[in-house]
Amino acid sequence: MNAKLDSTVTARPVSRETFDQVLVPTYAPAAMVPVRGAGLDLWDQSGKHYLDFTSGIAVNSLGHCHPALVEVLTRQINSLWHLGNGYTNEPVLRLALALTEATFADRAFFCNSGAEANEAALKLARKYAHTKFGAHKSRIISCFSSFHGRTLFTVSVGGQAKYTEGFEPLPPSIDHIAYNDIEAARAAIGDDVCAVIVEPVQGEGGVVPGNPEFLKELRALCDKTGALLIFDEVQCGMGRTGALFAYMGYGVTPDILTAAKALGNGYPIGAMLTTDALAQTLAVGTHGTTYGGNPLAATVALSVLETINTPAFLARVKEASVNTIAMLQGLITDYPQVFSAVRGSGLLLGLVVSDAYKGRAKDIQKAAEAQGLMVLIAGMDVVRLAPALIVSDEQIAEAGRLLRVAIDGLLKA
Ligand SMILES: Cc1ncc(COP(=O)(O)O)c(C=O)c1O
């Protein structure tokens, strides 16, 4: 029988090699294939156990298969999956109420990813300025090393040239400044700027927290010029820094906030939050997406939000952050030839490699994985840790132990 017509593919064995045969090679995934997860525990096809300090890149903040999420999702799966935007649904209405009650925002737009949330934010800003001030006010200011997604617009706004190479021509009227450079911001943000987009904590760009003075100055410059301030909290939002959203910890309120990743804990959803006045820019027919505000995604997101947004939960994130930083400081003290500094915010932390290990963050990641610890990298010089926010002190200590075994092995090699 023609393999293409063989209907028994569900039962056919697959492996990491299958990826190289039938997937577009946009990624280079690890050699092991995870098959089951619970909390921060993960098991691969061979039954080997891993402690997951990646959370699927800051997504599974309540861990894998959180029982409360499994329960609400199962209930929703048995009642209603999808309608399309000709109809609204109860879960999305409740989610919008909860998000607007919890934040500065009055209105929410839902989509399926971080890139789409940023795309909506940038389109809103362009259209708002176009309508209110005229076509000349179209320039977007972003930061070098930032990451805002992979659509052509968001990847062009992102500050990493390697991601746009070969995709030209790019959308025009986008300029970049150095992150945390107040003078550069003053020089760049003039009357022709419609939006300034910034990650309060840069994630992909190396786990670099924004300076409060920088973010405050961006707010002031936007107020002065009529530009909209967009905070991309796709990675640093939803409790990751110890505040529900990072802007709350900084005391700087944006005009538009984007969230995704942890909002759905692995169920794809993105959100753009904004004020009542600005939301009117996107009138009926101006923007949309088939799946945005899907009842399944909205059900999960509401449960995530209600679990994370309690004083006790957020206080524990801060406590776990202190304990993780202490563990990482111990590594820097004991392995100065490998690690030089720890930086970040809450449970989004970067371990910067020393000069001798420059460019070798991936080697450290692989050595940790061999010991059963999953960590991320952020560029080639930073090992990034983003454990689920429910991480226990025992798991933090175990991650430290596994990292030490991994580094000892690397040093001997
Ligand atoms: C800050 C930030 N913005 C946007 C994105 C893009 O999100 P997505 O991959 O869901 O499109 C990411 C993804 O890593 C991110 O970290």
Coordinates of C-alpha atoms and ligand atoms in Angstrom, one line a residue:
M1 CA 0.0 0.0 0.0
N2 CA 1.2 3.5 -0.8
A3 CA 2.7 4.9 2.4
K4 CA 0.9 8.2 1.6
L5 CA -2.4 6.5 1.7
D6 CA -1.7 4.2 4.7
S7 CA -4.2 5.2 7.3
T8 CA -2.3 3.4 10.2
V9 CA 0.2 6.2 10.6
T10 CA -1.2 6.9 14.1
A11 CA 0.4 3.7 15.3
R12 CA 3.6 4.0 13.4
P13 CA 6.8 4.5 15.4
V14 CA 8.3 8.0 15.1
S15 CA 11.6 9.4 16.4
R16 CA 13.8 12.4 16.2
E17 CA 14.9 11.2 12.8
T18 CA 11.4 11.6 11.5
F19 CA 11.7 15.3 12.2
D20 CA 14.6 15.5 9.7
Q21 CA 12.6 13.7 7.1
V22 CA 9.2 15.4 7.2
L23 CA 9.4 18.8 9.0
V24 CA 10.5 22.1 7.5
P25 CA 13.9 22.5 9.1
T26 CA 13.2 25.7 10.9
Y27 CA 14.3 24.2 14.2
A28 CA 17.1 21.9 15.5
P29 CA 15.3 20.1 18.3
A30 CA 17.0 18.1 21.0
A31 CA 17.8 14.4 20.3
M32 CA 15.2 13.2 22.8
V33 CA 11.5 13.4 22.2
P34 CA 9.4 14.1 25.3
V35 CA 6.2 12.1 25.6
R36 CA 4.7 13.0 29.0
G37 CA 4.8 15.7 31.5
A38 CA 3.5 16.5 35.0
G39 CA 4.4 19.7 36.8
L40 CA 8.2 20.2 36.2
D41 CA 8.7 16.5 35.4
L42 CA 9.1 15.3 31.9
W43 CA 9.7 11.8 30.4
D44 CA 11.1 11.0 27.0
Q45 CA 10.4 8.1 24.6
S46 CA 12.8 5.8 26.5
G47 CA 11.3 6.7 29.9
K48 CA 14.2 8.9 30.9
H49 CA 13.2 11.6 33.4
Y50 CA 14.0 15.3 33.0
L51 CA 13.6 18.3 35.4
D52 CA 12.1 21.0 33.1
F53 CA 13.5 24.4 33.8
T54 CA 12.4 25.7 30.4
S55 CA 8.6 25.7 30.7
G56 CA 8.4 25.4 26.9
I57 CA 10.1 28.8 26.7
A58 CA 8.2 30.6 29.5
V59 CA 4.9 29.0 28.6
N60 CA 4.0 26.2 31.0
S61 CA 4.1 28.5 34.0
L62 CA 1.7 26.2 36.0
G63 CA 3.7 23.2 34.9
H64 CA 2.8 20.4 32.5
C65 CA -0.8 19.1 32.7
H66 CA -1.8 21.2 35.7
P67 CA -4.8 19.3 37.1
A68 CA -7.1 22.4 37.3
L69 CA -6.4 23.2 33.7
V70 CA -7.0 19.7 32.6
E71 CA -10.3 19.7 34.4
V72 CA -11.6 23.0 32.9
L73 CA -10.3 22.2 29.4
T74 CA -11.9 18.7 29.5
R75 CA -15.2 20.3 30.6
Q76 CA -15.0 22.8 27.8
I77 CA -14.0 20.2 25.2
N78 CA -17.2 18.4 26.0
S79 CA -19.4 21.4 25.4
L80 CA -18.1 23.8 22.7
W81 CA -14.9 24.0 20.7
H82 CA -15.2 26.8 18.1
L83 CA -17.6 29.3 16.7
G84 CA -15.8 31.8 14.5
N85 CA -16.1 35.5 15.1
G86 CA -19.6 35.8 13.9
Y87 CA -20.5 34.8 17.4
T88 CA -19.1 35.5 20.8
N89 CA -18.8 32.9 23.6
E90 CA -19.0 32.9 27.4
P91 CA -15.4 31.9 28.1
V92 CA -13.9 34.8 26.1
L93 CA -16.3 37.3 27.7
R94 CA -15.2 36.1 31.1
L95 CA -11.5 36.2 30.2
A96 CA -11.8 39.8 28.8
L97 CA -13.6 40.8 32.0
A98 CA -10.9 39.2 34.2
L99 CA -8.0 40.7 32.2
T100 CA -9.4 44.2 32.1
E101 CA -10.3 44.1 35.8
A102 CA -6.7 43.0 36.6
T103 CA -4.9 45.6 34.5
F104 CA -4.9 49.2 33.2
A105 CA -6.8 48.0 30.1
D106 CA -10.5 48.5 29.3
R107 CA -10.5 46.2 26.2
A108 CA -8.9 43.0 24.9
F109 CA -8.3 41.6 21.4
F110 CA -7.5 37.9 21.3
C111 CA -5.4 36.0 18.8
N112 CA -3.2 32.9 18.8
S113 CA 0.4 33.9 19.5
G114 CA 2.8 36.6 20.7
A115 CA 3.6 37.6 17.1
E116 CA -0.1 38.1 16.3
A117 CA -0.6 40.1 19.5
N118 CA 2.2 42.4 18.6
E119 CA 1.0 42.6 15.0
A120 CA -2.3 43.8 16.3
A121 CA -0.7 46.3 18.6
L122 CA 1.5 47.7 15.8
K123 CA -1.4 47.9 13.4
L124 CA -3.5 49.7 16.0
A125 CA -0.7 52.2 16.6
R126 CA -0.2 52.9 12.8
K127 CA -3.9 53.3 12.2
Y128 CA -4.5 55.5 15.3
A129 CA -1.7 57.9 14.3
H130 CA -2.8 57.9 10.6
T131 CA -6.4 58.8 11.6
K132 CA -5.6 61.3 14.3
F133 CA -2.4 63.0 13.0
G134 CA -2.0 62.0 9.4
A135 CA 0.1 59.6 7.3
H136 CA 3.5 61.3 8.3
K137 CA 3.2 59.9 11.8
S138 CA 4.2 56.3 11.0
R139 CA 7.6 55.7 12.4
I140 CA 8.0 52.8 14.9
I141 CA 10.8 52.8 17.5
S142 CA 12.1 49.5 18.8
C143 CA 15.2 48.3 20.6
F144 CA 18.2 46.4 19.3
S145 CA 18.3 42.7 20.6
S146 CA 14.5 42.8 21.1
F147 CA 12.3 40.0 19.9
H148 CA 8.6 40.5 18.9
G149 CA 7.7 37.5 16.7
R150 CA 8.2 36.1 13.2
T151 CA 5.6 37.7 11.0
L152 CA 7.2 40.0 8.5
F153 CA 6.1 43.1 10.4
T154 CA 7.1 41.9 13.9
V155 CA 10.4 40.4 12.8
S156 CA 11.2 43.7 11.2
V157 CA 10.3 45.6 14.4
G158 CA 12.5 43.1 16.3
G159 CA 16.0 44.2 16.8
Q160 CA 18.0 41.2 15.5
A161 CA 19.1 41.6 11.9
K162 CA 19.9 37.9 11.5
Y163 CA 16.1 37.2 11.6
T164 CA 15.3 39.5 8.7
E165 CA 18.2 38.7 6.4
G166 CA 16.9 37.5 3.0
F167 CA 13.3 38.5 3.7
E168 CA 13.6 42.0 2.3
P169 CA 12.0 44.2 1.3
L170 CA 10.9 44.8 4.9
P171 CA 8.1 47.1 6.0
P172 CA 9.4 50.7 6.1
S173 CA 9.6 53.4 8.8
I174 CA 11.0 51.2 11.6
D175 CA 14.1 52.4 13.6
H176 CA 16.1 50.8 16.4
I177 CA 17.8 52.2 19.5
A178 CA 20.0 50.6 22.1
Y179 CA 18.1 49.1 24.9
N180 CA 18.2 51.1 28.2
D181 CA 19.8 54.1 26.3
I182 CA 17.9 57.1 27.5
E183 CA 19.8 59.6 25.2
A184 CA 19.2 57.4 22.2
A185 CA 15.5 57.4 23.0
R186 CA 15.4 61.2 23.3
A187 CA 17.2 61.5 20.0
A188 CA 14.9 59.0 18.2
I189 CA 11.4 59.7 19.5
G190 CA 10.1 62.7 17.6
D191 CA 6.7 63.9 16.3
D192 CA 6.7 61.4 13.4
V193 CA 6.8 58.4 15.7
C194 CA 3.5 56.5 16.1
A195 CA 4.7 53.8 18.5
V196 CA 7.5 52.8 20.8
I197 CA 7.6 49.0 21.5
V198 CA 9.7 47.5 24.2
E199 CA 10.0 44.4 26.3
P200 CA 10.2 45.4 30.0
V201 CA 12.6 42.5 30.4
Q202 CA 14.3 41.4 27.1
G203 CA 14.0 37.6 27.0
E204 CA 15.5 36.3 23.7
G205 CA 18.0 39.1 23.6
G206 CA 19.9 37.8 26.6
V207 CA 17.5 38.1 29.7
V208 CA 18.2 41.8 30.3
P209 CA 15.8 43.8 32.6
G210 CA 14.8 47.3 31.5
N211 CA 16.1 50.1 33.7
P212 CA 13.2 51.8 35.5
E213 CA 14.5 55.2 34.4
F214 CA 14.6 54.1 30.7
L215 CA 11.0 52.8 30.8
K216 CA 9.8 56.0 32.6
E217 CA 11.6 58.1 30.0
L218 CA 9.9 56.2 27.1
R219 CA 6.5 56.9 28.8
A220 CA 7.4 60.6 29.0
L221 CA 8.6 60.8 25.4
C222 CA 5.4 59.1 24.2
D223 CA 3.3 61.5 26.2
K224 CA 5.2 64.4 24.7
T225 CA 5.0 63.3 21.1
G226 CA 1.6 61.5 21.0
A227 CA 3.2 58.1 20.3
L228 CA 1.7 55.0 21.8
L229 CA 3.8 53.0 24.3
I230 CA 3.6 49.2 23.6
F231 CA 4.9 46.9 26.3
D232 CA 5.6 43.4 24.9
E233 CA 5.0 41.2 27.9
V234 CA 4.7 38.0 25.8
Q235 CA 7.7 36.4 27.7
C236 CA 7.9 38.5 30.9
G237 CA 4.2 38.8 31.7
M238 CA 1.7 36.5 33.5
G239 CA 3.5 36.4 36.8
R240 CA 7.0 35.6 35.5
T241 CA 8.6 38.6 37.2
G242 CA 6.6 38.2 40.4
A243 CA 4.1 40.8 39.4
L244 CA 1.1 39.8 37.3
F245 CA 2.6 42.0 34.5
A246 CA 6.0 43.5 34.6
Y247 CA 4.7 47.0 34.1
M248 CA 3.1 46.8 37.5
G249 CA 6.5 46.2 39.2
Y250 CA 8.0 49.2 37.3
G251 CA 5.1 51.5 37.9
V252 CA 5.0 52.5 34.2
T253 CA 1.7 52.0 32.4
P254 CA 1.8 51.4 28.6
D255 CA -1.0 52.3 26.2
I256 CA -1.0 48.8 24.8
L257 CA 0.2 45.5 26.4
T258 CA 0.7 42.2 24.6
A259 CA 0.6 38.8 26.3
A260 CA 0.7 35.2 25.0
K261 CA 2.9 32.3 26.0
A262 CA 2.0 31.7 29.7
L263 CA -1.5 33.1 29.2
G264 CA -2.5 29.7 27.8
N265 CA 0.0 27.5 29.7
G266 CA 0.6 25.7 26.4
Y267 CA -2.9 26.2 24.8
P268 CA -2.2 28.7 22.1
I269 CA -3.6 32.2 22.8
G270 CA -2.4 35.8 22.5
A271 CA -3.9 39.0 23.8
M272 CA -3.6 42.7 23.0
L273 CA -4.8 44.8 25.9
T274 CA -5.6 48.6 25.5
T275 CA -7.7 51.5 26.6
D276 CA -11.3 52.2 25.6
A277 CA -10.3 55.2 23.5
L278 CA -7.5 53.5 21.6
A279 CA -9.6 50.3 21.0
Q280 CA -12.0 52.3 18.9
T281 CA -9.3 52.5 16.2
L282 CA -9.9 48.9 15.4
A283 CA -13.6 49.2 14.3
V284 CA -15.6 46.3 12.8
G285 CA -13.8 44.8 9.9
T286 CA -10.4 46.4 10.4
H287 CA -8.6 43.5 12.0
G288 CA -9.3 39.9 13.0
T289 CA -8.4 36.2 13.1
T290 CA -10.5 33.0 12.8
Y291 CA -9.4 31.4 16.1
G292 CA -9.0 34.5 18.3
G293 CA -11.0 34.2 21.5
N294 CA -11.7 30.5 20.8
P295 CA -13.7 29.0 23.8
L296 CA -11.1 26.3 24.5
A297 CA -8.2 28.8 24.7
A298 CA -10.2 31.3 26.6
T299 CA -11.3 28.7 29.2
V300 CA -7.7 27.7 29.9
A301 CA -6.4 31.3 30.0
L302 CA -9.1 32.3 32.5
S303 CA -8.1 29.5 34.8
V304 CA -4.4 30.4 34.4
L305 CA -5.1 34.0 35.2
E306 CA -7.2 33.2 38.3
T307 CA -4.5 30.8 39.6
I308 CA -1.6 33.2 39.1
N309 CA -3.2 36.5 40.1
T310 CA -3.3 36.0 43.8
P311 CA -1.0 37.8 46.3
A312 CA 0.2 34.4 47.7
F313 CA 1.1 32.9 44.3
L314 CA 3.0 36.0 43.2
A315 CA 4.8 36.3 46.6
R316 CA 6.0 32.7 46.1
V317 CA 7.3 33.5 42.7
K318 CA 9.5 36.2 44.3
E319 CA 10.6 33.8 47.0
A320 CA 11.5 31.2 44.4
S321 CA 13.4 33.8 42.4
V322 CA 15.5 34.7 45.4
N323 CA 16.3 31.0 46.0
T324 CA 17.1 30.4 42.4
I325 CA 19.4 33.4 42.2
A326 CA 21.2 32.2 45.4
M327 CA 21.6 28.8 43.8
L328 CA 23.0 30.4 40.6
Q329 CA 25.3 32.7 42.6
G330 CA 26.8 29.6 44.2
L331 CA 27.6 28.3 40.7
I332 CA 29.3 31.6 39.8
T333 CA 31.4 31.4 43.0
D334 CA 32.4 27.8 42.4
Y335 CA 32.8 27.9 38.6
P336 CA 34.2 31.4 37.9
Q337 CA 35.9 30.0 34.8
V338 CA 32.4 29.1 33.4
F339 CA 29.9 31.7 34.7
S340 CA 30.4 35.4 35.3
A341 CA 27.0 36.8 36.3
V342 CA 23.3 36.2 36.9
R343 CA 20.7 38.7 35.7
G344 CA 17.0 38.8 35.0
S345 CA 13.8 39.2 36.9
G346 CA 11.6 36.9 38.9
L347 CA 11.9 33.4 37.4
L348 CA 13.3 34.6 34.0
L349 CA 17.0 34.4 34.8
G350 CA 20.1 34.4 32.7
L351 CA 23.4 32.9 33.7
V352 CA 26.1 34.8 31.7
V353 CA 29.1 32.7 30.6
S354 CA 32.7 33.8 31.3
D355 CA 35.1 34.8 28.6
A356 CA 36.6 31.3 28.5
Y357 CA 33.1 29.9 27.7
K358 CA 32.0 32.6 25.3
G359 CA 29.8 31.2 22.5
R360 CA 29.3 27.9 24.4
A361 CA 26.0 28.3 26.2
K362 CA 24.6 25.5 23.9
D363 CA 27.3 23.1 25.2
I364 CA 26.2 23.8 28.7
Q365 CA 22.6 23.3 27.7
K366 CA 23.4 19.9 26.2
A367 CA 25.5 18.8 29.2
A368 CA 22.6 19.7 31.5
E369 CA 20.2 17.8 29.3
A370 CA 22.4 14.7 29.5
Q371 CA 22.1 14.9 33.3
G372 CA 18.3 15.2 33.0
L373 CA 18.0 19.0 33.4
M374 CA 16.4 21.0 30.7
V375 CA 17.5 24.7 30.4
L376 CA 17.2 27.3 27.7
I377 CA 19.8 29.6 26.1
A378 CA 19.4 33.2 25.1
G379 CA 22.0 33.8 22.5
M380 CA 25.3 31.9 22.6
D381 CA 26.5 33.5 25.8
V382 CA 23.6 33.1 28.2
V383 CA 22.1 30.0 29.8
R384 CA 18.4 30.9 30.5
L385 CA 16.3 29.5 33.2
A386 CA 12.5 29.8 33.1
P387 CA 11.1 27.1 35.4
A388 CA 7.4 26.8 36.0
L389 CA 6.3 29.4 38.6
I390 CA 5.2 26.5 40.8
V391 CA 8.8 25.3 41.2
S392 CA 9.6 24.0 44.7
D393 CA 12.8 24.8 46.7
E394 CA 13.7 21.1 46.4
Q395 CA 13.5 21.3 42.6
I396 CA 15.6 24.5 42.6
A397 CA 18.3 22.7 44.7
E398 CA 18.1 19.6 42.4
A399 CA 18.6 21.9 39.3
G400 CA 21.7 23.3 41.0
R401 CA 23.0 19.8 41.7
L402 CA 22.4 18.6 38.1
L403 CA 24.1 21.8 36.7
R404 CA 27.1 21.1 38.9
V405 CA 27.4 17.5 37.6
A406 CA 27.0 18.8 34.1
I407 CA 29.7 21.5 34.5
D408 CA 32.1 19.1 36.2
G409 CA 31.7 16.8 33.1
L410 CA 32.3 19.7 30.7
L411 CA 35.5 20.8 32.6
K412 CA 36.9 17.3 32.5
A413 CA 36.2 16.8 28.8
Ligands
LIG1 C1 9.0 39.1 24.0 C2 8.4 38.2 22.9 N1 7.5 38.7 22.0 C3 7.0 38.0 21.1 C4 7.3 36.7 20.9 C5 6.6 35.9 19.8 O1 5.7 35.0 20.4 P1 5.1 33.8 19.5 O2 6.3 32.9 19.3 O3 4.0 33.2 20.3 O4 4.6 34.3 18.2 C6 8.2 36.1 21.8 C7 8.6 34.6 21.6 O5 9.6 34.2 22.1 C8 8.8 36.9 22.8 O6 9.7 36.3 23.7

